[in-house]
Short mmCIF file of C-alpha atoms and ligand atoms in Angstrom, two decimals:
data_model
loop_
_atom_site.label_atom_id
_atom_site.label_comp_id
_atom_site.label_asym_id
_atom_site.label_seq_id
_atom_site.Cartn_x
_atom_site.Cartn_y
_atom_site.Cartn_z
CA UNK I 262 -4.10 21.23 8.05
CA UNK I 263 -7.64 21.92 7.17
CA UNK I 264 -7.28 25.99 6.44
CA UNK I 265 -10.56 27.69 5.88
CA UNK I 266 -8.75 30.83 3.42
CA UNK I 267 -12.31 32.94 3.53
CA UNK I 268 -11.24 33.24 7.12
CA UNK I 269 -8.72 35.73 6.93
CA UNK I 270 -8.85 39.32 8.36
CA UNK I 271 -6.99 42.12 7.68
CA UNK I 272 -4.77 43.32 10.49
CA UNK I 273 -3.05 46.57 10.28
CA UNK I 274 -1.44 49.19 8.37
CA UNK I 275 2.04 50.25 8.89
CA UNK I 276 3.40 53.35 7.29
CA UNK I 277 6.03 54.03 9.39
CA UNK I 278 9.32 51.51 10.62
CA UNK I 279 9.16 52.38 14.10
CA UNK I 280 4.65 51.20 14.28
CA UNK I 281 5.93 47.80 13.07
CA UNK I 282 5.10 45.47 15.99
CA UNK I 283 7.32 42.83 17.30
CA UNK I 284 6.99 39.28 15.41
CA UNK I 285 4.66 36.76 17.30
CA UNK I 286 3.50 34.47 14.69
CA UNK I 287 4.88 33.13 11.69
CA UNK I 288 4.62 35.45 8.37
CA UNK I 289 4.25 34.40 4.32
CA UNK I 290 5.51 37.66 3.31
CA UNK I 291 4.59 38.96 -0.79
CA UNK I 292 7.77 40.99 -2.45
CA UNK I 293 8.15 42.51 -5.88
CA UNK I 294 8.49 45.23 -7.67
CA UNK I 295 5.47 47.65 -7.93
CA UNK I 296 2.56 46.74 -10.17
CA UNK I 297 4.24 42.66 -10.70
CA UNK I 298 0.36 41.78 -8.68
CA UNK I 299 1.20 41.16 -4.98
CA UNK I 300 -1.75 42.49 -3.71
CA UNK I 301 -3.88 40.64 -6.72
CA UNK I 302 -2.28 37.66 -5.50
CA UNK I 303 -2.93 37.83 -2.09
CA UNK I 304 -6.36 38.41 -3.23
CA UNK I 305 -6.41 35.11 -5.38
CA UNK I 306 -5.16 32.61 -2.89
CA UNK I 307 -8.16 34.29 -0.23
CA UNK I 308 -10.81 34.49 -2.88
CA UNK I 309 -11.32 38.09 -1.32
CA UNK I 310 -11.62 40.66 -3.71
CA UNK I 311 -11.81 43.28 -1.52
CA UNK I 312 -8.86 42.19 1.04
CA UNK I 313 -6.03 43.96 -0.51
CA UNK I 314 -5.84 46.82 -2.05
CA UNK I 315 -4.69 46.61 -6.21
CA UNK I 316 -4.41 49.10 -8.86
CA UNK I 317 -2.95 49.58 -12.25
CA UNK I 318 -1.27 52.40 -11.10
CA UNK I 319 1.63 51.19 -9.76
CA UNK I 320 2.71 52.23 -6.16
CA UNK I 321 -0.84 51.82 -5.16
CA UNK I 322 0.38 49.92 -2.03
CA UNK I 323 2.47 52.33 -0.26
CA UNK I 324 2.48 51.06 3.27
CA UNK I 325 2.95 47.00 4.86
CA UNK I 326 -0.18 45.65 5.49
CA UNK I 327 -0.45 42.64 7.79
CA UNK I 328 -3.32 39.91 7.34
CA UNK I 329 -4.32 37.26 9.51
CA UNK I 330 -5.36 33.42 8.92
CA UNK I 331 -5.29 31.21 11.96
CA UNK I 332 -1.61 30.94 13.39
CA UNK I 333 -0.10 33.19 10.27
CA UNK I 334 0.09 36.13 9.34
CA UNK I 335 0.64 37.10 5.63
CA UNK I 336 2.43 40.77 4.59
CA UNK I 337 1.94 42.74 1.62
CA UNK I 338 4.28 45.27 1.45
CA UNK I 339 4.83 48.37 -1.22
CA UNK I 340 6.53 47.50 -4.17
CA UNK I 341 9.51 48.77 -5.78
CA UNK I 342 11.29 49.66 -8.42
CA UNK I 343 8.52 52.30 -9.37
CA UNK I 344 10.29 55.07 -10.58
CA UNK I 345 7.52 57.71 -11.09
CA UNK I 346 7.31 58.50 -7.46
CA UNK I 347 9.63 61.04 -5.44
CA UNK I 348 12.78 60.32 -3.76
CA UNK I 349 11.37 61.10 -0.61
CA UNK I 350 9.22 58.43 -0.74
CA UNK I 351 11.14 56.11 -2.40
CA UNK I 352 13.48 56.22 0.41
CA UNK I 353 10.93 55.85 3.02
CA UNK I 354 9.90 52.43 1.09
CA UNK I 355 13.31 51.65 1.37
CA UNK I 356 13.52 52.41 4.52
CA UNK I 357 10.44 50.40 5.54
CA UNK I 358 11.24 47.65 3.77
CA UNK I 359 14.35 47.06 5.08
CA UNK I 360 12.80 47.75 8.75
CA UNK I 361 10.42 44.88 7.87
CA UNK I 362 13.39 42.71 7.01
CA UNK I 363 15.80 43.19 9.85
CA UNK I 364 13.11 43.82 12.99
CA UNK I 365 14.09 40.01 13.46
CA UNK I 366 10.82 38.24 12.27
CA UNK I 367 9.63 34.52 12.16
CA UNK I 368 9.77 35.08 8.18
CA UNK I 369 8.36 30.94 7.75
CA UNK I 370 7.92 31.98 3.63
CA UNK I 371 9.14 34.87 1.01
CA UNK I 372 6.97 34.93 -2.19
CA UNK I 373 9.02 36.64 -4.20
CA UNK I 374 7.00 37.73 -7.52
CA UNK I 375 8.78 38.40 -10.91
CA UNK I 376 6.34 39.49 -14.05
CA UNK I 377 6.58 35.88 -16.06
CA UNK I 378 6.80 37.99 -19.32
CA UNK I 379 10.04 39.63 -18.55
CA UNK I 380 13.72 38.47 -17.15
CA UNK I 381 14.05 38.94 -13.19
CA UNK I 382 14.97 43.17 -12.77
CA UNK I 383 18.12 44.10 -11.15
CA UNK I 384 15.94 44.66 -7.90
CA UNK I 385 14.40 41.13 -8.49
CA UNK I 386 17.79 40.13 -8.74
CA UNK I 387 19.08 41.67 -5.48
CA UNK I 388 16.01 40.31 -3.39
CA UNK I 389 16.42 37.47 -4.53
CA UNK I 390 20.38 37.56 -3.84
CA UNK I 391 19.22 38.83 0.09
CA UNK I 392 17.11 36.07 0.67
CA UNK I 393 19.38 34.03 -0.12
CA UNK I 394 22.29 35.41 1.96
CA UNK I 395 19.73 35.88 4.84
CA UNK I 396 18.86 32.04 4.35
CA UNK I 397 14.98 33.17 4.67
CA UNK I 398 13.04 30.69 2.56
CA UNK I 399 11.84 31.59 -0.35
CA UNK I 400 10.01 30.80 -3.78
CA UNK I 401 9.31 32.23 -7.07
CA UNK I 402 5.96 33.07 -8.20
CA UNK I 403 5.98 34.21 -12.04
CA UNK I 404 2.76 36.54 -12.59
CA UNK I 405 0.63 37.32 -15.12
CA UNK I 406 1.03 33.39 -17.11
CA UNK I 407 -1.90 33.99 -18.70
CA UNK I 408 -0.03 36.89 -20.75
CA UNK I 409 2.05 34.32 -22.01
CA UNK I 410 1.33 31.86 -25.63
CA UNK I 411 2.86 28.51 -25.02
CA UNK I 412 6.02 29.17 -27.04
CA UNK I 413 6.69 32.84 -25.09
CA UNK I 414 6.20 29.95 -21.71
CA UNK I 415 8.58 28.16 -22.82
CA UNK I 416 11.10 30.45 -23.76
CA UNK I 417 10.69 32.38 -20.29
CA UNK I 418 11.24 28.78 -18.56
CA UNK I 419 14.36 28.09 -19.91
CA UNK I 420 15.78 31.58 -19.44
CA UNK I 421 14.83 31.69 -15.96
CA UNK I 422 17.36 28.48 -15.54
CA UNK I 423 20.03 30.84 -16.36
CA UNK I 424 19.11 34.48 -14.59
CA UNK I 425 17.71 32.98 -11.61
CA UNK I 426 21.05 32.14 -8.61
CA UNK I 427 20.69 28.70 -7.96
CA UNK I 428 17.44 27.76 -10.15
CA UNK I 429 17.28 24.05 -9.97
CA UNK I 430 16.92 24.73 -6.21
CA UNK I 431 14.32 27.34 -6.42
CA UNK I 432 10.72 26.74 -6.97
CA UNK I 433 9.02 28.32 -9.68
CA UNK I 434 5.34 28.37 -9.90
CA UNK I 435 4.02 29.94 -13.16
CA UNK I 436 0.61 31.68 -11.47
CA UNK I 437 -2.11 33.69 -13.04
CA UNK I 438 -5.44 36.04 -11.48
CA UNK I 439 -7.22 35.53 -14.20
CA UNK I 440 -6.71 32.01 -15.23
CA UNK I 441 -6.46 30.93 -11.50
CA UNK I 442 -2.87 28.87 -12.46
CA UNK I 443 -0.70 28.22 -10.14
CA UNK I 444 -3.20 29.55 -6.72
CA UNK I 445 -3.80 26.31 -5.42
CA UNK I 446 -0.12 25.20 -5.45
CA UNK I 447 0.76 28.16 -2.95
CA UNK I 448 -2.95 27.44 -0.85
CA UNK I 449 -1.15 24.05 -0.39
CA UNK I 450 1.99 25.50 0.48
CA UNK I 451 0.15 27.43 2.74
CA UNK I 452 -0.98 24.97 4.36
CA UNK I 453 1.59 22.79 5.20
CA UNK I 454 3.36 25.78 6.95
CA UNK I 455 0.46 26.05 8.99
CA UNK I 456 1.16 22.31 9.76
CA UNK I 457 1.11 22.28 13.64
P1 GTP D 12 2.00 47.81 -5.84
O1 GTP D 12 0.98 47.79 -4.75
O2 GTP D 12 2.04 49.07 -6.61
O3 GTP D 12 3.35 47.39 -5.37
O4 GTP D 12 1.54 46.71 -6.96
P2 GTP D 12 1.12 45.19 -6.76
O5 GTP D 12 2.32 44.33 -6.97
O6 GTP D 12 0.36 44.99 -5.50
O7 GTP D 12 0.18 44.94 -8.04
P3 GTP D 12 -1.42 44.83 -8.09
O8 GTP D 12 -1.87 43.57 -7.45
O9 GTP D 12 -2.00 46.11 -7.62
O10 GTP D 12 -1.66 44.61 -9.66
C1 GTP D 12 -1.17 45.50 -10.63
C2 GTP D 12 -1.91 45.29 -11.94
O11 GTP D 12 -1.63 44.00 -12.50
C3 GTP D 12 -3.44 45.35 -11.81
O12 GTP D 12 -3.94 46.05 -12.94
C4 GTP D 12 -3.85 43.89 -11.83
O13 GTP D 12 -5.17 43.71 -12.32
C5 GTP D 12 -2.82 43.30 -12.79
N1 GTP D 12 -2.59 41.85 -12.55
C6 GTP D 12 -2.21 41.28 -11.38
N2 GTP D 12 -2.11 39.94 -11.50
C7 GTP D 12 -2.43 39.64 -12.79
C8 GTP D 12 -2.50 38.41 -13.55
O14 GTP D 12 -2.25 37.30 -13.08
N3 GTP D 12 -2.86 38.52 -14.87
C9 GTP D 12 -3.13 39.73 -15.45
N4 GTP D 12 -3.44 39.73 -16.74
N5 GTP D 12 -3.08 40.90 -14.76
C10 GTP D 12 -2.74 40.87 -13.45
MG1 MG D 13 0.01 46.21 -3.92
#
């Protein structure tokens, strides 16, 4: 399908489980821990600086934001993992999060980003272990590649066989902001789940 991307809108904010509106279209949904560049991603692939919000603060995006292109939606949500801020809050991430997950949604896509420089976090790790229970589709996108010398690359490649639950059935797409790796392989995933 012939996607225009500079067509997308933003949608809505949702700070709160119970403002989350029943699903109605299918959602690519971005997960990670905080700071790992969901928002900068979602940003990439719509060539729309300015569409979500990123920081190098981590926890900058504290609530699910919803974006629209055509028939899809696409979902950034807060991250986790961040440990510097309260428990109250933390909780209410939680909270949300797991609100977003179980409200019964067309989920067509989970982007699940892991920081290419490191091994998958426990959190990754249990994501990554609910998607897969939950059968949701999924992939891996491995941030910040162009942080990475070919030999560190490599090394993180072959690890990731090993600390990733079934790896030779996951895909892994090495992406990077800045070097603009990896942003048209998801644009054409993109598009063929908006396929009619
Ligand atoms: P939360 O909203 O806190 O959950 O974080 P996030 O996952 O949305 O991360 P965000 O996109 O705000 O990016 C965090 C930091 O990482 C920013 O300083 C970005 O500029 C930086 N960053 C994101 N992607 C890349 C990348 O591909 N390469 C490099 N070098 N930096 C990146
Ligand atoms: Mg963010």
């Amino acid at each position: 399908m012939n996607l225009n991307f500079h067509l997308v809108e933003f949608e809505r904010s949702y700070g709160r489980p119970e403002q989350l509106p029943e699903s109605d279209l299918p959602e690519i949904v971005f997960s990670g821990r905080s700071n790992v560049g969901k928002s900068s991603l979602i940003n990439a692939i719509f060539r729309n600086r300015g569409l979500a919000r990123v920081s190098g603060t981590p926890g900058k995006t504290a609530t699910i934001n919803f974006f629209r292109l055509a028939d899809l939606r696409f979902v950034d949500l807060p991250g986790y993992g961040y440990a510097k801020v309260s428990k109250t809050e933390k909780a209410r991430w939680k909270n949300l999060m797991r609100s977003y997950y179980e409200s019964g949604r067309e989920i067509a896509l989970v982007c699940q980003l892991v920081d290419m420089r490191h091994p998958p976090t426990a959190d990754d790790l249990a994501m990554i272990g609910f998607f897969i229970e939950e059968e949701f589709p999924f992939l891996i996108v491995l941030t910040k590649s162009d942080k990475l010398n070919q030999r560190q690359r490599r090394e993180r490649m072959a690890a990731l066989l090993n600390e990733v639950p079934y790896a030779d059935e996951v895909t892994m797409i090495p992406c990077s902001t800045e070097t603009g790796e990896g942003l048209e392989t998801i644009r054409d995933i993109i598009r063929e789940i908006a396929q009619p």
